[in-house]
């Protein structure tokens, strides 16, 4: 493993398999039918993925539907058990343990104190019928706060930062538009200043103008707070706007990774070429 | 057919006692048990009743109360079933009982080391209002992840500027498990802390047993700046007995339309009035 000073997290050989795998697909040289074993039908949702996230950078993950982006994010946030691989977080126990293998109590500790997650669908990230303020407090309570005054102060600060009018802070997100819900989710994820933020298709399904707002907000947060982020999207324009480096996923694996501009201007993998030329 | 002693067959009682021992060994933890059918409907105290029946021996004296009253229809029915099937003597005097079954109250007279208080519990899971799935709440208990319980209290503060939960107010047992104390008033919560007797909680429909062994630390959840407070009855006087500082029902005089207060624990009130009478 690497404990490089600039690294926020490292992933090595991460895999998520749905199925029991057979002798054929256990041999990684044998070709699969996209991400499915032709013999035992095991789905290789994420297959041998390795990468580093640097401190303060925004790393993009791009790829078509079903390429394993969300599965990877859920593994990183411990929403889903991994089938294979290692995961090191520099901010946890000096980056020594493979955090994939920690007890659920310790994983929850990391989830509560080091990570923030913004889901594509706000339903997963928010309690729709609790006040927006309580939604933000949930993250703070989980991280150990027991002081109402402190939590509401943090709530005010972050709701204001994401442009939710403070006279609506006691309203539940179910009263809000999609863009506002997404902004409450971001405020919640940020509320205890996690060093790492995971964002999964946070602008999908939003109006273009609202999309621009949310993207601007993400950039601003990264500039101001220096949080390391992973941004998942299948929209190359968003990746181009936000991300320093980009990883292209195909059938659960990394097809290509590198500096975003280089990947977009001079794609090496034929899949990336198709992806890039189809939108240019 | 001959009726079995204490209605339940010996194996059922043994199983309930075994689960009760387990509950005593893990204060505040909900131990599943095979809840039996009884000649009263589930949801009418069958959890408490099964505990009482499994424990009632020849040397016991039983007291049954429902919302502070020995004479309510429910209390009378349950007492009758216990007596008909065991023949043990009953009492209304808290001091004289060895086994006390109660719904919605802990008696005003502190428990003695030789006493067992059995509370009837409709919903033993304190996290249920925020998490509908049993599988998930079990994991949350395992991880000591109680944000949901705190979040409910926080949301009440957001909506009403105070915690409005006035019954079944959650407690942290021995610094480990968050427990629903059954719908006793907040007023009774402090009585559970470091008390001399054994408190058992039985949920018939939900098939769970919980226990607070003598001298267990029981702390009501509270925020640093919103401390736990009990209802105060220091400024009101029981119309019937002149008592003050005990839990009272607020009643309305049908004739005058006036609000008045009356001691809820009827046997306690009677004893106090008798003492008063003998002095005079
Ligand atoms: N429970 C499951 N059982 C079997 N296969 C699954 C399961 N969950 C996900 N998959 C498969 O895993 C693969 C990766 O899915 P994932 O949701 O991670 O893709 P994605 O890149 O996020 O796609 P999208 O762009 O549509 O969000 C897909 O082939 C999907 O069908
Ligand atoms: Mg996805
Ligand atoms: Zn296979």
Coordinates of C-alpha atoms and ligand atoms in Angstrom, one line a residue, chain A residues 18 35 43 45 63-72 74 80 120 200-201 234, ligand 1:
Chain A
X18 CA -23.0 -10.9 -7.9
X35 CA -19.4 -8.0 -17.3
X43 CA -22.1 -10.3 -12.7
X45 CA -20.2 -5.2 -11.4
X63 CA -18.7 5.5 -18.1
X64 CA -21.9 4.2 -19.6
X65 CA -24.9 2.9 -17.7
X66 CA -24.1 -0.3 -15.9
X67 CA -20.3 0.2 -16.0
X68 CA -20.1 -0.1 -12.2
X69 CA -19.7 3.5 -11.1
X70 CA -22.4 3.5 -8.5
X71 CA -21.4 0.1 -7.2
X72 CA -17.8 1.4 -6.7
X74 CA -21.3 2.4 -2.6
X80 CA -22.2 -2.4 0.0
X120 CA -28.1 10.5 -7.3
X200 CA -22.8 10.1 -7.6
X201 CA -24.5 11.7 -10.5
X234 CA -21.8 9.9 -17.5
Ligands
LIG1 N1 -28.0 -6.8 -7.0 C1 -27.5 -7.0 -8.2 N2 -27.4 -8.2 -8.8 C2 -26.8 -8.4 -10.0 N3 -26.3 -7.4 -10.7 C3 -26.3 -6.2 -10.2 C4 -26.9 -5.9 -8.9 N4 -26.7 -4.6 -8.7 C5 -26.1 -4.1 -9.8 N5 -25.8 -5.0 -10.7 C6 -25.1 -4.9 -11.9 O1 -23.9 -4.3 -11.7 C7 -23.5 -3.5 -12.8 C8 -23.0 -2.1 -12.4 O2 -24.2 -1.4 -11.9 P1 -24.0 0.1 -11.4 O3 -25.3 0.6 -10.9 O4 -22.8 0.2 -10.6 O5 -23.7 0.9 -12.8 P2 -23.5 2.5 -13.1 O6 -22.3 2.6 -13.8 O7 -23.7 3.2 -11.8 O8 -24.7 2.7 -14.1 P3 -25.7 4.1 -14.3 O9 -24.9 5.0 -15.1 O10 -26.9 3.5 -14.9 O11 -26.0 4.6 -12.9 C9 -24.7 -3.5 -13.8 O12 -24.4 -4.4 -14.8 C10 -25.8 -3.9 -12.9 O13 -26.8 -4.6 -13.7

